[in-house]
mmCIF file of C-alpha atoms in Angstrom:
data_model
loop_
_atom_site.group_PDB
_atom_site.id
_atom_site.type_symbol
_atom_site.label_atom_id
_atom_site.label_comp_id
_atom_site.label_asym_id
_atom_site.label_seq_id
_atom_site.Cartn_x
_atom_site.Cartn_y
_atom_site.Cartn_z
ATOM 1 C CA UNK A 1422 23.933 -35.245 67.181
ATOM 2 C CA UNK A 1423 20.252 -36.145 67.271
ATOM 3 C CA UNK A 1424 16.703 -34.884 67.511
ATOM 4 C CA UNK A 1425 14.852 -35.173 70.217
ATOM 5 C CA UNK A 1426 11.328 -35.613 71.132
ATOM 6 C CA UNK A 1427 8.344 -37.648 70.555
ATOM 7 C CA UNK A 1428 8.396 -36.759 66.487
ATOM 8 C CA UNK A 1429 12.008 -37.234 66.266
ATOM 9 C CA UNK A 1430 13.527 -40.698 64.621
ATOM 10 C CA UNK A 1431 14.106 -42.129 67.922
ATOM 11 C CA UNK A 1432 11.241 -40.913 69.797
ATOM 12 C CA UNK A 1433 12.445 -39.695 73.002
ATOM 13 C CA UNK A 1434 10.172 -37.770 74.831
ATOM 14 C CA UNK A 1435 11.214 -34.255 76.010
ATOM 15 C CA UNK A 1436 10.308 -31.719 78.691
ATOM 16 C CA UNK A 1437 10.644 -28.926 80.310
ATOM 17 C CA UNK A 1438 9.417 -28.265 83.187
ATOM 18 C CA UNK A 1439 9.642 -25.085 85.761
ATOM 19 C CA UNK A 1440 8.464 -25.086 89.611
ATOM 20 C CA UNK A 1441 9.367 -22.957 92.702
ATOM 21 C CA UNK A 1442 12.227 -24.556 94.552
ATOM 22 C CA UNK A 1443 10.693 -25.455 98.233
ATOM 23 C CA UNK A 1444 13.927 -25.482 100.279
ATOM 24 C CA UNK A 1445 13.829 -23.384 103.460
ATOM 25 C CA UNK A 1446 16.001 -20.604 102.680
ATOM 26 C CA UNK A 1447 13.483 -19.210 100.246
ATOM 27 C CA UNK A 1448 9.990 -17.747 102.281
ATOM 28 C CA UNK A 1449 7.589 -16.594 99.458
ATOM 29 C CA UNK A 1450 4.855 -18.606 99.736
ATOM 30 C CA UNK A 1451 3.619 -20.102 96.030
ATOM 31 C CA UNK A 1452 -0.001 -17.943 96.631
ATOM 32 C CA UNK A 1453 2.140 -14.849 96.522
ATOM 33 C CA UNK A 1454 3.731 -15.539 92.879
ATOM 34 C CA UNK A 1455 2.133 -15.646 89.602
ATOM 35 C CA UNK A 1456 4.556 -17.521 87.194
ATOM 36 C CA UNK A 1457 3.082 -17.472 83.464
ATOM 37 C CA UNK A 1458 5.359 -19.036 80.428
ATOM 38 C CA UNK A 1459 4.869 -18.804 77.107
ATOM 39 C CA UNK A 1460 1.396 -17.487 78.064
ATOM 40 C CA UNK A 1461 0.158 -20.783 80.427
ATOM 41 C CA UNK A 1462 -0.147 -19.820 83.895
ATOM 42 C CA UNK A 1463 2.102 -21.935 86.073
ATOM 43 C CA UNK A 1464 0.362 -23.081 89.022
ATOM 44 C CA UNK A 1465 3.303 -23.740 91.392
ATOM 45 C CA UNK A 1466 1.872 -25.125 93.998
ATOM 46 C CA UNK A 1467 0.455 -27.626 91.760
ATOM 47 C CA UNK A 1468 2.880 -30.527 93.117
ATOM 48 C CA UNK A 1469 2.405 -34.134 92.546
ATOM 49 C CA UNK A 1470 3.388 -37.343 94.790
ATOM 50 C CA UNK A 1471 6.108 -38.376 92.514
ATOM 51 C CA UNK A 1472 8.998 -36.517 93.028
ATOM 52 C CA UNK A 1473 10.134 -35.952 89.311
ATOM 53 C CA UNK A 1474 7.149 -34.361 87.999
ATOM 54 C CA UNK A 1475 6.618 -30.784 89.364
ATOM 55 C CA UNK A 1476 5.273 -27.195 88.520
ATOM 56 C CA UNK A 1477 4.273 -27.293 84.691
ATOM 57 C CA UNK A 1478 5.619 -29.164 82.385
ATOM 58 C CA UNK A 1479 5.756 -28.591 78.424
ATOM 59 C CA UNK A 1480 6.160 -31.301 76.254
ATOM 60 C CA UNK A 1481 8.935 -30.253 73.111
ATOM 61 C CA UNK A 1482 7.262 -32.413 70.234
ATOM 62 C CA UNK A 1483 10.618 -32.546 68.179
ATOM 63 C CA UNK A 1484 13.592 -30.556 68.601
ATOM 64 C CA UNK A 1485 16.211 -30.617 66.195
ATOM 65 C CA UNK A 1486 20.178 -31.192 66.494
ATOM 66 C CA UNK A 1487 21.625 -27.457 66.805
ATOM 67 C CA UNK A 1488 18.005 -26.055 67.520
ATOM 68 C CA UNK A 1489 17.116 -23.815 70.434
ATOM 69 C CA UNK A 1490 13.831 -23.774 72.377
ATOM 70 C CA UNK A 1491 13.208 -19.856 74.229
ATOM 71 C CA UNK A 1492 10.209 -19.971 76.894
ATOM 72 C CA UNK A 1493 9.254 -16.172 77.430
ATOM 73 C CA UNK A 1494 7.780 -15.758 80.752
ATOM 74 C CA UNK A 1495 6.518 -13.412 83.503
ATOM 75 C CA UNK A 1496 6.503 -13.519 87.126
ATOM 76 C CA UNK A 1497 4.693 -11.589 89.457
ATOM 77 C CA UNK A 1498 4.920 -11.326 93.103
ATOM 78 C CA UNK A 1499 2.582 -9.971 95.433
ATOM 79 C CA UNK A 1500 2.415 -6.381 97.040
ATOM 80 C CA UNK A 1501 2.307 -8.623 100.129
ATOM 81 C CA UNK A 1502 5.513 -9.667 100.615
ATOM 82 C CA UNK A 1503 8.094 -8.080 102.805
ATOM 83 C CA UNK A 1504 11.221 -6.522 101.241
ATOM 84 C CA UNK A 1505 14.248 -8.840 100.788
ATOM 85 C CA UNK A 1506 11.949 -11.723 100.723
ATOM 86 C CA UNK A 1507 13.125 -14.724 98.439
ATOM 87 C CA UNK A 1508 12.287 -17.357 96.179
ATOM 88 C CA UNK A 1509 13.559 -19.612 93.226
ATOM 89 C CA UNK A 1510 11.907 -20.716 90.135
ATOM 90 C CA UNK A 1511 13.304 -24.140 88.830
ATOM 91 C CA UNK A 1512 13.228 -24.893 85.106
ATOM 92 C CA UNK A 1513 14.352 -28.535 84.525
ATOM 93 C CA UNK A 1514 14.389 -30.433 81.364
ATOM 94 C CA UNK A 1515 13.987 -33.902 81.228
ATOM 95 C CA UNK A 1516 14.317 -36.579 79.055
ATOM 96 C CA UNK A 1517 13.646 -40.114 77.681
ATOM 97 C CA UNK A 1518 16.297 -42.662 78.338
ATOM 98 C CA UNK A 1519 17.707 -43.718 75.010
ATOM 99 C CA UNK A 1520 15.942 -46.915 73.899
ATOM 100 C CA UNK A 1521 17.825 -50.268 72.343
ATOM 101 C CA UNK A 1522 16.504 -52.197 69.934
ATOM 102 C CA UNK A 1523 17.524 -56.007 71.528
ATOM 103 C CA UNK A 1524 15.447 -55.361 74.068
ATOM 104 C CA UNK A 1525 13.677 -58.914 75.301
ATOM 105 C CA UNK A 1526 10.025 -59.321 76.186
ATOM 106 C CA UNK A 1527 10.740 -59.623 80.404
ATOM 107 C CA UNK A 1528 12.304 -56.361 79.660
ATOM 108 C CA UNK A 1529 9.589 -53.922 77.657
ATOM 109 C CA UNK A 1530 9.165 -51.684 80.661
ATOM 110 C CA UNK A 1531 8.349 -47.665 79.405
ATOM 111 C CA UNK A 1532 11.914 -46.014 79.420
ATOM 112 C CA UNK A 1533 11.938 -43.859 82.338
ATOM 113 C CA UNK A 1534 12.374 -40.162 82.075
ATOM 114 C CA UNK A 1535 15.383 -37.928 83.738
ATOM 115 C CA UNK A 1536 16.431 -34.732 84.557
ATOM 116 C CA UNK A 1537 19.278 -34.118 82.045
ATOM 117 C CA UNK A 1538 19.466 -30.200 82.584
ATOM 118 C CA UNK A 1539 18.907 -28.107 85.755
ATOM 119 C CA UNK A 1540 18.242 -24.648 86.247
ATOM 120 C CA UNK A 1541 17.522 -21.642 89.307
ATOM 121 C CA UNK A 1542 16.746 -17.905 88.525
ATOM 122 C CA UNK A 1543 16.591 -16.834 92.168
ATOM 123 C CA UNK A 1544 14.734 -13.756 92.656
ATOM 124 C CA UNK A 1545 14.516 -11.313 95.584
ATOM 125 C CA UNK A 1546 11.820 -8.711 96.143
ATOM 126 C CA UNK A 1547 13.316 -5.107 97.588
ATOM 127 C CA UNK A 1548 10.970 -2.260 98.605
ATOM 128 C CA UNK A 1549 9.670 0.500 96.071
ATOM 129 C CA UNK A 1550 11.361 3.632 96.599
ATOM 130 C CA UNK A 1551 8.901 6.748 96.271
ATOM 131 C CA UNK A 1552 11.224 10.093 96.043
ATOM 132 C CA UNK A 1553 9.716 12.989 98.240
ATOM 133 C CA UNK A 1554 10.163 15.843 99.843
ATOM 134 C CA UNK A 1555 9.895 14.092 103.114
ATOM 135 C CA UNK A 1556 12.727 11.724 102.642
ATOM 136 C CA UNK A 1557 15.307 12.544 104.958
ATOM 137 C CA UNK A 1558 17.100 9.468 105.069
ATOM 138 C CA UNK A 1559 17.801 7.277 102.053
ATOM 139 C CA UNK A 1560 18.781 3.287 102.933
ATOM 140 C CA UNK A 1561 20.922 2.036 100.238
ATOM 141 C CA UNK A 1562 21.325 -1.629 100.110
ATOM 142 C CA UNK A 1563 22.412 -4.803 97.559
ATOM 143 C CA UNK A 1564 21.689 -8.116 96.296
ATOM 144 C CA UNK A 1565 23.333 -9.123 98.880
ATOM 145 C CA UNK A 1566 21.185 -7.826 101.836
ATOM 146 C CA UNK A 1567 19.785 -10.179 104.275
ATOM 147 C CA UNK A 1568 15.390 -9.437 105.215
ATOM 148 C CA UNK A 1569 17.191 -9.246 109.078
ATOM 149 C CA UNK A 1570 19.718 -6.506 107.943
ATOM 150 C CA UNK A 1571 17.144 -4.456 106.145
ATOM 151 C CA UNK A 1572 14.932 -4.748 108.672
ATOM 152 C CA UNK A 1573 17.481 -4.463 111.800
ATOM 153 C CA UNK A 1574 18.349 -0.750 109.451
ATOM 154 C CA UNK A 1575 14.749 -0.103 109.095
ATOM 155 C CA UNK A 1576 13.885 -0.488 112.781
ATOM 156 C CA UNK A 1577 16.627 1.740 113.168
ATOM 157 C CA UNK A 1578 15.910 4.664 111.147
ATOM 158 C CA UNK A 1579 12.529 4.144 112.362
ATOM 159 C CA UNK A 1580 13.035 4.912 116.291
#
C-alpha cells in the first residue's frame, strides 16, 4: 500500500474530478443545476477539448495508504425543470501512471494521467406536492416513472 499524490514518496498526482454526464437519456440542461463541492461552485458546463479533463477537478496533495477523502456537496436544480426530468453528476478520480526509475532520455515524456475510479449519482426531479383542500385526486408515482408516464397521467387527470 502506498500514498498517493503530488507530496507522497512517489509523487503521483491525484484527482478528483465531478461533471454532469452528457449522454442523451439525461435532459437537464447544465444552466438549470448548481453543483457546489466542498464549497467551490462547479461550473458544469465548463468542458474542455480534451476528453479526460471535465467539470472541476480537485487536486488531493497527499493521501495516505488506508486514508479516506469525503467531498460534501450540494446540488441545486432549477424551479424550471419539468417533473421526472433527469440528470447525472460524474465524480471520477484519476491518477498518475506509476513512474520507473530506468527510464531513458528518448523516453522522459510526463506520465499520463487515468481514470482509475468511476462514479454516477443519478438524480431525478419529481413535482412538489402542496396538500389542500382542493386536491381531489392524488398521483402517486416512483423512481421508476418515466417524464411520458407522468405526463400521459397528468394530461389525464387534467381533461
Amino acid at each position: 500500500r502506498r500514498d498517493l499524490g503530488v507530496e507522497s514518496q512517489d509523487g503521483r498526482k491525484l484527482y478528483v474530478q465531478f461533471y454532469q454526464n452528457g449522454r442523451d437519456e439525461y435532459d437537464i440542461a447544465s444552466h438549470h443545476i448548481d453543483l457546489c463541492v466542498d464549497g467551490v461552485d462547479c461550473k458544469l458546463e465548463e468542458n474542455r477539448s480534451d476528453a479526460l479533463w471535465r467539470g472541476k477537478q480537485f487536486e488531493i496533495q497527499c493521501l495516505k495508504a488506508g486514508q479516506t477523502k469525503i467531498f460534501h456537496g450540494s446540488l441545486k436544480i432549477s424551479s424550471q425543470v419539468t417533473p421526472y426530468s433527469r440528470l447525472a453528476i460524474q465524480a471520477e478520480i484519476l491518477l498518475e501512471e506509476l513512474r520507473h526509475n530506468n527510464l531513458n532520455e528518448a523516453n522522459l515524456s510526463a506520465p499520463k494521467v487515468i481514470p482509475v475510479q468511476i462514479r454516477q449519482l443519478e438524480v431525478s426531479s419529481e413535482p412538489t406536492y402542496v396538500p389542500s383542500q382542493e386536491n381531489h385526486v392524488v398521483l402517486v408515482s416512483c423512481a421508476s416513472t418515466t417524464k411520458e408516464q407522468f405526463n400521459a397521467w397528468s394530461d389525464l387527470l387534467t381533461q
